[in-house]
CSV table of N, CA and C in Angstrom, one decimal:
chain,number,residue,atom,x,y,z
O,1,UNK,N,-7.7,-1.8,-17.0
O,1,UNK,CA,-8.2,-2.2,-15.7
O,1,UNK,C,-9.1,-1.1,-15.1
O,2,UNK,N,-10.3,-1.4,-14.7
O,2,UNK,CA,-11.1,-0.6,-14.3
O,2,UNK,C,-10.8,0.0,-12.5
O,3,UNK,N,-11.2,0.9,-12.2
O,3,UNK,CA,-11.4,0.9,-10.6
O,3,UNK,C,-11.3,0.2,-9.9
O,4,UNK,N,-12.4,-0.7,-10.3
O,4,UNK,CA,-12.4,-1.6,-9.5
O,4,UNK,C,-11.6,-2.5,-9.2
O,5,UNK,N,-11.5,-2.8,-10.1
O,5,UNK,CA,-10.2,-4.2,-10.4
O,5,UNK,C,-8.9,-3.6,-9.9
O,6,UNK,N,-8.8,-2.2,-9.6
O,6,UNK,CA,-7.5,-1.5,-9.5
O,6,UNK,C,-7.2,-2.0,-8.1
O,7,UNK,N,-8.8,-1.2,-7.6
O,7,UNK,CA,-8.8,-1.5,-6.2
O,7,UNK,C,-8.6,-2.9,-5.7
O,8,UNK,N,-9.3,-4.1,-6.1
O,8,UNK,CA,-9.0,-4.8,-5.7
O,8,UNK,C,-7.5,-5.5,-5.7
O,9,UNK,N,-6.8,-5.0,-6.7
O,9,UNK,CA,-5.3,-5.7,-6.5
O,9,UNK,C,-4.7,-4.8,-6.1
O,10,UNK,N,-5.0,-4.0,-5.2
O,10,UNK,CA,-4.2,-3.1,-4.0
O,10,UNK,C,-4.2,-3.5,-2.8
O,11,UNK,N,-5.7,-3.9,-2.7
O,11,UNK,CA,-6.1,-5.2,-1.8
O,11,UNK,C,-5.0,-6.0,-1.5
O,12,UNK,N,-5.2,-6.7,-2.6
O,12,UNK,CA,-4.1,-8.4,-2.6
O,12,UNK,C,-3.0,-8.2,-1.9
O,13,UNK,N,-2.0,-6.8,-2.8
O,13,UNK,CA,-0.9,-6.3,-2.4
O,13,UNK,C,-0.8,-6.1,-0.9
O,14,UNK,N,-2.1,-5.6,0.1
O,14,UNK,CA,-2.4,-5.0,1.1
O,14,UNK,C,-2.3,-6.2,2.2
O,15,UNK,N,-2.8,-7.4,1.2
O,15,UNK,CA,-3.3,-8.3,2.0
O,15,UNK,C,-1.7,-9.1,2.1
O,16,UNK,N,-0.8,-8.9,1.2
O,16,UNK,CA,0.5,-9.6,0.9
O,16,UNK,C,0.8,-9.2,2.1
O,17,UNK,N,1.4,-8.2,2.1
O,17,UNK,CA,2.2,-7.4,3.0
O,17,UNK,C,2.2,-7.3,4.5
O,18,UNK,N,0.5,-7.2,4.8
O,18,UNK,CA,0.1,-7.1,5.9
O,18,UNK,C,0.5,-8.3,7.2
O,19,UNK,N,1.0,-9.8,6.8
O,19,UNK,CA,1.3,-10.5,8.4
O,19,UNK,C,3.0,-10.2,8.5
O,20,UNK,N,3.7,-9.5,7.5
O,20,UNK,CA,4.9,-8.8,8.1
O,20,UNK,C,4.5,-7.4,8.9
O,21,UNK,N,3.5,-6.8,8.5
O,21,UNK,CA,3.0,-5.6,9.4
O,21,UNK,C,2.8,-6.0,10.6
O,22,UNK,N,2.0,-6.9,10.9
O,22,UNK,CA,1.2,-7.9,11.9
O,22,UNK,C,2.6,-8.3,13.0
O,23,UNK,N,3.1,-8.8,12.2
O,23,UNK,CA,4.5,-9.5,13.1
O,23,UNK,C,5.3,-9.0,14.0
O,24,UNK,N,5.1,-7.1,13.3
O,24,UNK,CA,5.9,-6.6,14.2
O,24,UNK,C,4.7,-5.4,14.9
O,25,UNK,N,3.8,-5.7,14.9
O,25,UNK,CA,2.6,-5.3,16.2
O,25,UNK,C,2.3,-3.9,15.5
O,26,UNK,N,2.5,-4.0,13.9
O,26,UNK,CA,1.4,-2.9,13.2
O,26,UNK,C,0.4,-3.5,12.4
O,27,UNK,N,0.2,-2.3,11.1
O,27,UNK,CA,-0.6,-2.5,10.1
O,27,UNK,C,-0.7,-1.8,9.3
O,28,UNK,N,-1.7,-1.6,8.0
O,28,UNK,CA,-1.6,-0.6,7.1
O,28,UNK,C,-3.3,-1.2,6.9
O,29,UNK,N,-4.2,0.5,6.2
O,29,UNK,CA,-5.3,0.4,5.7
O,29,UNK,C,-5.0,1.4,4.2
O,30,UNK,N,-5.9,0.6,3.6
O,30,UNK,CA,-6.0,1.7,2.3
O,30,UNK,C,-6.9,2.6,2.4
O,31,UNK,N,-6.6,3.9,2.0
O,31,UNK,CA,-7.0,5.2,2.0
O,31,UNK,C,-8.0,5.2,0.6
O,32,UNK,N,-7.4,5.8,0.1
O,32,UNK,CA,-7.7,5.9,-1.5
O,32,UNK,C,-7.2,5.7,-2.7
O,33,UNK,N,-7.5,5.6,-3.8
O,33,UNK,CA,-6.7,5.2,-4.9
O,33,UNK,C,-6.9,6.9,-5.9
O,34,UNK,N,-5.7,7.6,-5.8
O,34,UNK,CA,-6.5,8.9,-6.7
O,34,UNK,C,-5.8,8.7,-8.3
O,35,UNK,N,-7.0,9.4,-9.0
O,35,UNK,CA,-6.6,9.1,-10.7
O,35,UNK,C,-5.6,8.0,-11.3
O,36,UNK,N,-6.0,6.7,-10.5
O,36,UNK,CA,-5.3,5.5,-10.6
O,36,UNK,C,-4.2,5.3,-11.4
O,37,UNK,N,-3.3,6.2,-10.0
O,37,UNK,CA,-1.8,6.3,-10.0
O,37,UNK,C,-1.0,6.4,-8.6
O,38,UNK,N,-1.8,7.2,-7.6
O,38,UNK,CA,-1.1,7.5,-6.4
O,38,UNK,C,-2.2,6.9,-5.3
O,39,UNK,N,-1.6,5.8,-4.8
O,39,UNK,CA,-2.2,5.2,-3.6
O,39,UNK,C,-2.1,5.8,-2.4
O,40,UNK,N,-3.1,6.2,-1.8
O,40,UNK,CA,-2.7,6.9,0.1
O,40,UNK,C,-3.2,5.5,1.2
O,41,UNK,N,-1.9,5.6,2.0
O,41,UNK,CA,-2.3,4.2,2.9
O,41,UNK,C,-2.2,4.9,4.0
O,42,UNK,N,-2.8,4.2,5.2
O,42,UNK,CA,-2.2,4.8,6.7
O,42,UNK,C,-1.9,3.4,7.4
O,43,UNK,N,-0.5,3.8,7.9
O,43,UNK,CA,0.5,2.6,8.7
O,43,UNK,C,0.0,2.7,10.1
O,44,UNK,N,-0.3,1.8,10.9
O,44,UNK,CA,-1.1,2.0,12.0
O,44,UNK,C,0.1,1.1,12.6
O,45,UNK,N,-0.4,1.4,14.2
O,45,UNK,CA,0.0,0.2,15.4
O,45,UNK,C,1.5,1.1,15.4
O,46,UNK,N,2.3,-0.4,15.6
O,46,UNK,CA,3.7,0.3,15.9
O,46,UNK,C,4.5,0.6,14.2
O,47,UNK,N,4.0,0.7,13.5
O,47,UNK,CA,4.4,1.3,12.5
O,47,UNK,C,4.6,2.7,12.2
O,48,UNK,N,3.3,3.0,13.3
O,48,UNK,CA,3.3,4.9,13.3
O,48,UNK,C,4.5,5.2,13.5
O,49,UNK,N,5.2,4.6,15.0
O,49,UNK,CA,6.3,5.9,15.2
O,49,UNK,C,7.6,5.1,15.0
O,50,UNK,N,7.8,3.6,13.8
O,50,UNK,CA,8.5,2.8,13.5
O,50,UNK,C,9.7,4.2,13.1
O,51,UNK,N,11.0,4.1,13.1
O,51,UNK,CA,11.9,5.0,12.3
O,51,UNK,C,12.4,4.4,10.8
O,52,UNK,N,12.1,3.0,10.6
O,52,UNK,CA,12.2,2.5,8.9
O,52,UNK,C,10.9,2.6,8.5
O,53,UNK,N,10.2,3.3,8.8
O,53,UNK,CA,8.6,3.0,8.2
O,53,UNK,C,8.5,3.7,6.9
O,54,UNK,N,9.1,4.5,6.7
O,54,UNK,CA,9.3,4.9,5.4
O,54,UNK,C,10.1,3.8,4.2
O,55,UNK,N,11.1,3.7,5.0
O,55,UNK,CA,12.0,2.4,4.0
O,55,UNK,C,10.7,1.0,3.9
O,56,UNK,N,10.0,1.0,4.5
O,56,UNK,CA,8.9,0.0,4.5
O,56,UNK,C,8.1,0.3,3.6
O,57,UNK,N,7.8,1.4,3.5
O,57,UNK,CA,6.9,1.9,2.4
O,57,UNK,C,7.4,2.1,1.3
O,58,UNK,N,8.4,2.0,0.8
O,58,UNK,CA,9.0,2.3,-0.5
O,58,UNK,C,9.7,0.7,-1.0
O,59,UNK,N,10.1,0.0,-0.4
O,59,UNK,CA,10.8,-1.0,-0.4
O,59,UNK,C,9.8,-2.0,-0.3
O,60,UNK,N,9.1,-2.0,0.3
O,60,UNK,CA,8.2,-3.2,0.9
O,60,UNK,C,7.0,-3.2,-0.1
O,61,UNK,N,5.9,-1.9,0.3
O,61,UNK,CA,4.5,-1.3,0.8
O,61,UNK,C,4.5,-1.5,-1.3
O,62,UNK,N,5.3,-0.2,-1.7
O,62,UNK,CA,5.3,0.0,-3.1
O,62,UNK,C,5.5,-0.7,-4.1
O,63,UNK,N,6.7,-1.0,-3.7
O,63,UNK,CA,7.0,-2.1,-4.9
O,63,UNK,C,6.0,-3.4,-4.7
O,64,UNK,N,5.0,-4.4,-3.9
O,64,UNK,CA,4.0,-5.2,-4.1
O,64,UNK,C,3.2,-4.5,-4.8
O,65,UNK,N,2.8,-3.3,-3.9
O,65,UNK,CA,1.3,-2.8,-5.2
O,65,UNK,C,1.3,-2.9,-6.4
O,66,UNK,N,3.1,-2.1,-7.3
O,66,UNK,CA,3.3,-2.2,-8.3
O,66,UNK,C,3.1,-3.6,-9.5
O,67,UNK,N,3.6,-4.6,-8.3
O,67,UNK,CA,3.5,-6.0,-8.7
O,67,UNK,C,2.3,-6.1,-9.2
O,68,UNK,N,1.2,-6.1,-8.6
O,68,UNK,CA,-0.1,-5.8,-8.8
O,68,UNK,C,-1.0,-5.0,-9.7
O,69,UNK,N,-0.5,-3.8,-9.7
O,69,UNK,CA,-0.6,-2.9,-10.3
O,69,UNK,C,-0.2,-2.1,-10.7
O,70,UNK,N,0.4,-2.3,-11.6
O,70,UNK,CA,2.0,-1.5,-12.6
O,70,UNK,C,1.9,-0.2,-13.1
O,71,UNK,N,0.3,0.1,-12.9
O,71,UNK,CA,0.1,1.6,-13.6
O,71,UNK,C,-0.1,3.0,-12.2
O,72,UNK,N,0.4,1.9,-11.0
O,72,UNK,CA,0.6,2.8,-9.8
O,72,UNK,C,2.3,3.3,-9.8
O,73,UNK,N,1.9,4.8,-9.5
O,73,UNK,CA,3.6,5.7,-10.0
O,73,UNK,C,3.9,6.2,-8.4
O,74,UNK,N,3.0,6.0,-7.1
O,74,UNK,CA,3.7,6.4,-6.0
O,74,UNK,C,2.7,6.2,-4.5
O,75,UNK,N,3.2,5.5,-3.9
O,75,UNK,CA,2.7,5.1,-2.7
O,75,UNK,C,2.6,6.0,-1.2
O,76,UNK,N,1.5,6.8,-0.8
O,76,UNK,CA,1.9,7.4,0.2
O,76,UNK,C,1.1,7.2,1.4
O,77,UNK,N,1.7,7.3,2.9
O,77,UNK,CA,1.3,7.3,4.3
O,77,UNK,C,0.8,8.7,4.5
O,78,UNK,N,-0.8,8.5,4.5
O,78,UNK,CA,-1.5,10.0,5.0
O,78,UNK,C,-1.6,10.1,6.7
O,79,UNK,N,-1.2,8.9,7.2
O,79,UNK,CA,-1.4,8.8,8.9
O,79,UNK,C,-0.6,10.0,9.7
């Protein structure tokens, strides 16, 4: 899978996830994809000072990407 293509089904994943973000009056943007393995996102809105936002991101956020992108080993919030 090239870059690109990486990127784009991070996307998908991003785009999966995102109207449960929405729902509860956040969001998430993608950051970067480094040595296409560790994704950096930033959780925006009321996700910032959410106290499961972590469990969101490991439960939720990660395991879709992985769906998508199986050769991704760890999901992280640079916000």
């Amino acid at each position: 899978m090239t870059s690109e293509e990486l990127k784009a089904n991070v996307e998908k994943a991003l785009d999966e996830i995102r109207p449960f973000l929405e729902s509860d009056g956040g969001n998430i943007s993608l950051i970067a994809i480094e040595d296409d393995k560790t994704v950096k996102v930033q959780l925006e809105g009321a996700c910032v000072g959410c106290s499961v936002n972590q469990m969101t991101l490991k439960s939720g956020v990660e395991m879709t990407i992985k769906k998508y992108a199986p050769q991704i080993e760890e999901v992280l919030n640079v916000g």
